[in-house]
Short mmCIF file of N, CA, C and O in Angstrom, two decimals:
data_model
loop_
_atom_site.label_atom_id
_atom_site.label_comp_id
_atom_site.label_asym_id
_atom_site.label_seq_id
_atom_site.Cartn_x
_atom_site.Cartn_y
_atom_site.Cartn_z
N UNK A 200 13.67 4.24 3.84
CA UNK A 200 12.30 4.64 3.62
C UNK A 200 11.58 3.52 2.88
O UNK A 200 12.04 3.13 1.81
N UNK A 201 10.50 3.00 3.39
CA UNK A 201 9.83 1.90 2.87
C UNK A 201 9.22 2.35 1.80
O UNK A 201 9.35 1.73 0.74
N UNK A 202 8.23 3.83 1.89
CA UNK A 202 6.99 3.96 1.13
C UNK A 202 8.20 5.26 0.21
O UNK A 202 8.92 6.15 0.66
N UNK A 203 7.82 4.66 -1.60
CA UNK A 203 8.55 5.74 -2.30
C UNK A 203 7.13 6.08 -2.99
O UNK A 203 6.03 5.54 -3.04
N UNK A 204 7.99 7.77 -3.73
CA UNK A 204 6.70 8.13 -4.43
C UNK A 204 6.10 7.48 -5.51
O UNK A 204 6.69 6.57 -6.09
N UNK A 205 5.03 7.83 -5.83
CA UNK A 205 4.48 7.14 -6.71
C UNK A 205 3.69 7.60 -7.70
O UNK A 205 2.86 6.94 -8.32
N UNK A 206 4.02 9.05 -7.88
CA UNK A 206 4.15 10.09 -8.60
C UNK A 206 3.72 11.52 -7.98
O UNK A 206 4.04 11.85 -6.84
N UNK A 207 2.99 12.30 -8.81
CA UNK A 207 2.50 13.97 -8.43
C UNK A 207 1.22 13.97 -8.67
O UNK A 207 0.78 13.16 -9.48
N UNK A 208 0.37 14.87 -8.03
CA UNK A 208 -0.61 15.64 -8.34
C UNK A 208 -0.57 16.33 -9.83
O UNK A 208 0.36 16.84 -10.45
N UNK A 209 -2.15 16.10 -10.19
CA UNK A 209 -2.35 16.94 -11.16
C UNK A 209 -1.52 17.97 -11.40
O UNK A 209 -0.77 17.92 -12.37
N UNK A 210 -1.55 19.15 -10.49
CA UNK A 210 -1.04 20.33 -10.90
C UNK A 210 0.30 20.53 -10.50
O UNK A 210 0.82 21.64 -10.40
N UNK A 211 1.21 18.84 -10.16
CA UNK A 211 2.41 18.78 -10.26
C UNK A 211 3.08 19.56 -9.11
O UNK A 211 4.22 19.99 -9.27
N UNK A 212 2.26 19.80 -7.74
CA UNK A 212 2.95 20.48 -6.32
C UNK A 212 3.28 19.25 -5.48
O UNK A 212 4.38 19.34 -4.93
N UNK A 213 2.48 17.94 -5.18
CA UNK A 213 2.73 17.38 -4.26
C UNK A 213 2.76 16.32 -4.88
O UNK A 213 2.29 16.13 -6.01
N UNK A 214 3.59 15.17 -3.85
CA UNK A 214 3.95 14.05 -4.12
C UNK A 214 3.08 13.22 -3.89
O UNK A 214 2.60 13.44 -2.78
N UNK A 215 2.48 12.11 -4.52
CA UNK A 215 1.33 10.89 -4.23
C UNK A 215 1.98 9.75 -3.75
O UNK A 215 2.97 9.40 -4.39
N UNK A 216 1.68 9.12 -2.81
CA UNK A 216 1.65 8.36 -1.74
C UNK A 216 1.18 6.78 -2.21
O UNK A 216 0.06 6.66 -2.71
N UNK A 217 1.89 5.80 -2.07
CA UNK A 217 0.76 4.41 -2.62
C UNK A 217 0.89 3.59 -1.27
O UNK A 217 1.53 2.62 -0.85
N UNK A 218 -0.28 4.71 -0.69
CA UNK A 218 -1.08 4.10 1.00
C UNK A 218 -2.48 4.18 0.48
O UNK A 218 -3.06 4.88 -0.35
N UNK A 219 -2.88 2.99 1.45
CA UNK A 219 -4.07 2.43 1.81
C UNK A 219 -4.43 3.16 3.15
O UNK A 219 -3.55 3.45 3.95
N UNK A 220 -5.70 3.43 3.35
CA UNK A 220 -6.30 3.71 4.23
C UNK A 220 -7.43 2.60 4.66
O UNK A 220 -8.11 2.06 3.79
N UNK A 221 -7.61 2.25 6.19
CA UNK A 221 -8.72 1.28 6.59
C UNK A 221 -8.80 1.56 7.31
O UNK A 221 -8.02 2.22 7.99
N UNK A 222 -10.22 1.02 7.58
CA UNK A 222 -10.74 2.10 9.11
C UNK A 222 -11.75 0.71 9.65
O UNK A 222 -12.23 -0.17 8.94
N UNK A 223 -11.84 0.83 10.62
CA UNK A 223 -12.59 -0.99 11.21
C UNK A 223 -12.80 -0.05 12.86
O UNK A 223 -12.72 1.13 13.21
N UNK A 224 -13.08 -1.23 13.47
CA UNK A 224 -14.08 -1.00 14.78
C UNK A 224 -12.59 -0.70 16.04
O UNK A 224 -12.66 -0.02 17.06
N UNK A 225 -11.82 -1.17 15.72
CA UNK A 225 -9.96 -0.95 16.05
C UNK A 225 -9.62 0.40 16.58
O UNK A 225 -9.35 0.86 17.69
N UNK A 226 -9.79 1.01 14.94
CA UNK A 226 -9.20 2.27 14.85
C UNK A 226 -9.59 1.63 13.25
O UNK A 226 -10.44 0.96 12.67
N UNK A 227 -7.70 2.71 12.94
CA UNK A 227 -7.41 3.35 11.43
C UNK A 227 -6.00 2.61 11.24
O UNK A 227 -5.07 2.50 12.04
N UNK A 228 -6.09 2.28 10.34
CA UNK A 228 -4.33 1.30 9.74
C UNK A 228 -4.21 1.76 8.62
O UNK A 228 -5.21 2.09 7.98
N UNK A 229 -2.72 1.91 8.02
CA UNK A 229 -2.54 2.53 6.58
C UNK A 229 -1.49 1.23 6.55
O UNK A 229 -1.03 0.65 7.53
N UNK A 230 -1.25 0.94 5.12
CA UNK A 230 -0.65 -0.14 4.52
C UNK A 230 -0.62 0.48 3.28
O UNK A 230 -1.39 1.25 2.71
N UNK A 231 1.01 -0.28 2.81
CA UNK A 231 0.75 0.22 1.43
C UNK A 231 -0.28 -0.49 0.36
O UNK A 231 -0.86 -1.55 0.58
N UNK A 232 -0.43 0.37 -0.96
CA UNK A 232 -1.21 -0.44 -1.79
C UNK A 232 -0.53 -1.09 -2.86
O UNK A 232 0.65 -0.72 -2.92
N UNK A 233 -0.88 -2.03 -3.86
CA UNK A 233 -0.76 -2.88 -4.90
C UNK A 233 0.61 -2.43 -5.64
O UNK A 233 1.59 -3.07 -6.04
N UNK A 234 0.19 -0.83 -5.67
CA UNK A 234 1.50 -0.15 -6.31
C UNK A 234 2.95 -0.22 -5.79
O UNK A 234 3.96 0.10 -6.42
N UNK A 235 2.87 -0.65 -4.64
CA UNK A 235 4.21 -0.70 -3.82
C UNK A 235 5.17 -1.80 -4.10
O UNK A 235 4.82 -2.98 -4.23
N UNK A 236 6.22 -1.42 -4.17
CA UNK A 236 6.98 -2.72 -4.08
C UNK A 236 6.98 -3.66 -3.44
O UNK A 236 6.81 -4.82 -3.82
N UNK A 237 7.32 -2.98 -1.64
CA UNK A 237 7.04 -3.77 -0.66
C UNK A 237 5.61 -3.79 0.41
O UNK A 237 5.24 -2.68 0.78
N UNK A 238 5.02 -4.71 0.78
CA UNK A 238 3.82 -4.45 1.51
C UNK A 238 4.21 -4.16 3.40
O UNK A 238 4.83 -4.91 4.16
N UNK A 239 3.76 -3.20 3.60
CA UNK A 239 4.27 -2.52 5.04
C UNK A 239 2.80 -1.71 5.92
O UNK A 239 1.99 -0.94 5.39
N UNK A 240 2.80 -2.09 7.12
CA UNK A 240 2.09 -1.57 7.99
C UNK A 240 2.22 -0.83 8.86
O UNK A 240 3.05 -1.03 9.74
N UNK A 241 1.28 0.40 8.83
CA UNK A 241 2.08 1.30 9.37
C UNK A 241 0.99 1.88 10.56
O UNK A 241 -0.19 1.56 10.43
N UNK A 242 1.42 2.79 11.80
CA UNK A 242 0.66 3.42 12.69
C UNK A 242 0.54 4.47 12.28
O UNK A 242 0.85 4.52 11.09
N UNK A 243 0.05 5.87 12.88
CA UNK A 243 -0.39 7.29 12.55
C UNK A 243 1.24 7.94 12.76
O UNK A 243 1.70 8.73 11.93
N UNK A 244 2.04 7.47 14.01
CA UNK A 244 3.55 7.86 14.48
C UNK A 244 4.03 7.60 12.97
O UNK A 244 4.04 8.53 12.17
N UNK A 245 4.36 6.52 12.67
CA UNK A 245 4.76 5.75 11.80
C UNK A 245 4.52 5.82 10.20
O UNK A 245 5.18 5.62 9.18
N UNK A 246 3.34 6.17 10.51
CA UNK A 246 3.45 6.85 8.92
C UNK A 246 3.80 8.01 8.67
O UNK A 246 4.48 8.23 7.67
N UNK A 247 3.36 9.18 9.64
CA UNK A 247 4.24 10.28 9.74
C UNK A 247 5.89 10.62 9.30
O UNK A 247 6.47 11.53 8.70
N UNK A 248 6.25 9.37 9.93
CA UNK A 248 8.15 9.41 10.26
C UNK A 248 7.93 8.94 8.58
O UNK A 248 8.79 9.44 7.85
N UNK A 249 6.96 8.12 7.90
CA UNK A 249 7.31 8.10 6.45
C UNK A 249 7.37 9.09 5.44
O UNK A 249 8.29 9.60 4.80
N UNK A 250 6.25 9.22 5.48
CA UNK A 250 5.51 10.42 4.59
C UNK A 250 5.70 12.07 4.80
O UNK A 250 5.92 13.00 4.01
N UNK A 251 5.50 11.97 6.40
CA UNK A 251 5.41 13.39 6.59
C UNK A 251 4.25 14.03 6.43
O UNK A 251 3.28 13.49 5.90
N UNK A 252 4.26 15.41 6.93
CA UNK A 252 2.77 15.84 7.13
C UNK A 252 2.61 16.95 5.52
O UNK A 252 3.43 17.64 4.91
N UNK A 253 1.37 16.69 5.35
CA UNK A 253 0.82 17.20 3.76
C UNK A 253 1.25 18.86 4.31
O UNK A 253 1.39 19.04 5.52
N UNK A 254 1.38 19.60 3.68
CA UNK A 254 1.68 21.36 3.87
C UNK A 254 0.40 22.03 3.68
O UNK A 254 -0.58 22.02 2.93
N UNK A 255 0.76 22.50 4.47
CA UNK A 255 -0.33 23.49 5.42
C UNK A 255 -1.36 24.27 4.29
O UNK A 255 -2.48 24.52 4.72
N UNK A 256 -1.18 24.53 3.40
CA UNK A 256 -2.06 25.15 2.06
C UNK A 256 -3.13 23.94 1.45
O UNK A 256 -4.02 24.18 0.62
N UNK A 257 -2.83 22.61 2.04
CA UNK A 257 -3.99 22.20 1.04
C UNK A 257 -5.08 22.43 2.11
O UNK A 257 -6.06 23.09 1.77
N UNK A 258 -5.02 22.08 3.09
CA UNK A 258 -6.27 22.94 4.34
C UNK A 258 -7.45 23.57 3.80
O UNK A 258 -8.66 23.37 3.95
N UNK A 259 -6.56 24.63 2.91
CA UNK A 259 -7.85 25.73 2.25
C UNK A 259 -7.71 25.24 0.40
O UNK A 259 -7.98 26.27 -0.22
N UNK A 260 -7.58 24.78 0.00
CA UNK A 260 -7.39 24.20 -0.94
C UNK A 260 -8.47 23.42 -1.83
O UNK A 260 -8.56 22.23 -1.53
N UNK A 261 -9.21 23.79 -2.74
CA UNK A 261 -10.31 23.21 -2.21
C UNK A 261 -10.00 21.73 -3.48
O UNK A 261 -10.89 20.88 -3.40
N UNK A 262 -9.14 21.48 -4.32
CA UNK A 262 -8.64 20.15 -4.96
C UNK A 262 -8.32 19.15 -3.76
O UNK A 262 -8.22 17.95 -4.03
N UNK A 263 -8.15 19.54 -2.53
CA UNK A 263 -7.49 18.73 -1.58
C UNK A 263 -8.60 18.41 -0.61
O UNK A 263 -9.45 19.30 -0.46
N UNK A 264 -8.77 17.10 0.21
CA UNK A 264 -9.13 17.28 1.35
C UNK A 264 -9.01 16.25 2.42
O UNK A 264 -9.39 15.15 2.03
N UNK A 265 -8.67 16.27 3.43
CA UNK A 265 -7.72 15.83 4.86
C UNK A 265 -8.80 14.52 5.94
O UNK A 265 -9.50 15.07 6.79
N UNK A 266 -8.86 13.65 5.91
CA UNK A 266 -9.97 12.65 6.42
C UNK A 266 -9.24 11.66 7.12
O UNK A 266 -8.05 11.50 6.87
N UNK A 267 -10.02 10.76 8.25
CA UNK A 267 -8.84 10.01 8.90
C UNK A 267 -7.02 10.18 8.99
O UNK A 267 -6.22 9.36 8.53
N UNK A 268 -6.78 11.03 9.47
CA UNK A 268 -5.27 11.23 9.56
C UNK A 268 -4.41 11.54 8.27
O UNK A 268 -3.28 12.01 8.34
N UNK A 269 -5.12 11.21 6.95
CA UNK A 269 -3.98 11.79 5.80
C UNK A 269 -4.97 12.94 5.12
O UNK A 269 -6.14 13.01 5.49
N UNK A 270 -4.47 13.77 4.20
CA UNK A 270 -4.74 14.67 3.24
C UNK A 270 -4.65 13.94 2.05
O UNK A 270 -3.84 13.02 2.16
N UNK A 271 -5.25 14.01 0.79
CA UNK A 271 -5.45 13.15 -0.33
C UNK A 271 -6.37 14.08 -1.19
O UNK A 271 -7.29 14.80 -0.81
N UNK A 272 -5.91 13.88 -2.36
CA UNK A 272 -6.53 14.19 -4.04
C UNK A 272 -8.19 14.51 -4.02
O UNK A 272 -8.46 13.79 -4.98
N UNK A 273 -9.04 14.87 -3.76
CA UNK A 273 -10.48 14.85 -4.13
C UNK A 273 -11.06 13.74 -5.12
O UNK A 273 -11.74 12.74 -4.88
N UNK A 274 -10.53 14.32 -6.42
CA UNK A 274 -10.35 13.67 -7.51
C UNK A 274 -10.50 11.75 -7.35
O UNK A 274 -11.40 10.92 -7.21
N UNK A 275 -9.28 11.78 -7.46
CA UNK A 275 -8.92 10.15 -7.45
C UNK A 275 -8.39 9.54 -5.97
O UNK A 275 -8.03 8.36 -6.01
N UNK A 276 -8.32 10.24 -4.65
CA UNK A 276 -8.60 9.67 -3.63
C UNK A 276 -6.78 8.89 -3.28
O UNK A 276 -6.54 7.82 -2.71
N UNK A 277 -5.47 10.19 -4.03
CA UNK A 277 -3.95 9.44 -3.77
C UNK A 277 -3.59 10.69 -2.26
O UNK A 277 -3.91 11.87 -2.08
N UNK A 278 -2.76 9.64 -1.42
CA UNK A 278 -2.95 10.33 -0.56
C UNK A 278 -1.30 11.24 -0.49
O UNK A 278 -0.29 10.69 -0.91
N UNK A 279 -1.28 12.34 -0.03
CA UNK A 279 -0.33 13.01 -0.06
C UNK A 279 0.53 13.86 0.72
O UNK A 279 1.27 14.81 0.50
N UNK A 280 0.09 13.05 1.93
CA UNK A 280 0.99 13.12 3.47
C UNK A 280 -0.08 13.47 4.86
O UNK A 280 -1.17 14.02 4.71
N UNK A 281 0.21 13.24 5.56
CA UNK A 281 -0.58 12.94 6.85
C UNK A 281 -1.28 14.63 7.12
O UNK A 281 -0.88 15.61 6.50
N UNK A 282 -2.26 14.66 8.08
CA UNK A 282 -2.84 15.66 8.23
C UNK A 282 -2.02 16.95 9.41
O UNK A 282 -1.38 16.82 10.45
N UNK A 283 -2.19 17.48 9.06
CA UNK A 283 -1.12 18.57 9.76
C UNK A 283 -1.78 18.80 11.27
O UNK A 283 -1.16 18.85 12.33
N UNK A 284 -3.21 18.92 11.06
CA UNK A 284 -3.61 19.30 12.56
C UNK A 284 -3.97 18.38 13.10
O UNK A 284 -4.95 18.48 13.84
N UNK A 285 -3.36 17.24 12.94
CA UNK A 285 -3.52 15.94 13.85
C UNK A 285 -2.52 16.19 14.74
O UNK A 285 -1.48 16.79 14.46
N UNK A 286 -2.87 15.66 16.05
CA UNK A 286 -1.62 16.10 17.26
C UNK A 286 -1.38 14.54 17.56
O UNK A 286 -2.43 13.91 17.64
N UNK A 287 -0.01 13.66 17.76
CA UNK A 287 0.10 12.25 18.01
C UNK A 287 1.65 12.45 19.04
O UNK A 287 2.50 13.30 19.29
N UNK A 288 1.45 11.73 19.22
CA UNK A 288 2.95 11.52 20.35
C UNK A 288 3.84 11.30 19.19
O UNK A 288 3.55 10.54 18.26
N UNK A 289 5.02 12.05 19.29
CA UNK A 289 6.24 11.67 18.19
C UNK A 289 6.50 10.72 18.36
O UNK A 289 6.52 10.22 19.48
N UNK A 290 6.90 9.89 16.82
CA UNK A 290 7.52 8.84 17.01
C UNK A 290 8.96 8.77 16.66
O UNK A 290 9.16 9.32 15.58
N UNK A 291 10.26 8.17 17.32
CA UNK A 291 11.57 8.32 17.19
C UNK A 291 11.59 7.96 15.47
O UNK A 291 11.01 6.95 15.06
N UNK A 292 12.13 8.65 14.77
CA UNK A 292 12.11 8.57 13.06
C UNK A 292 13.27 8.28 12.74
O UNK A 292 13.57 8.15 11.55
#
């Protein structure tokens, strides 16, 4: 596993993520950020097979909310696993 945690949420349920999100005329690329040990680039398959998809409760949640392919903090903007109702071709993990 490339991407480790990089701590919890406020209220100490979910794990925070040290991904980057970018978005350009392309598409969407996630990379890790500054915090990471190692620097890694990743697809929507691909970050999935990392992270995994955020659980189904932050949806209605209203501390949480789900934008370009991940779910992430309101607050301070840490992201905390990919969006659940995104549909992508599996990627072999």
């Amino acid at each position: 596993m490339k991407v480790q945690i990089q701590g919890w949420t406020p209220d100490l349920r979910y794990p925070i993520y040290p991904i980057e999100v970018r978005t350009g005329a392309s598409g969407v690329w996630y990379n890790t950020s500054a915090l990471a040990q190692d620097y890694a680039e990743f697809d929507f398959p691909g970050l999935r097979c990392e992270i995994g998809d955020a659980p189904r409760e932050v949806l209605r949640d209203p501390k949480y909310q789900c934008a370009d392919g991940v779910c992430f903090t309101r607050n301070g903007g840490n992201v905390i696993g990919t969006d659940p109702r995104v549909k992508a071709k599996r990627a072999k993990c």
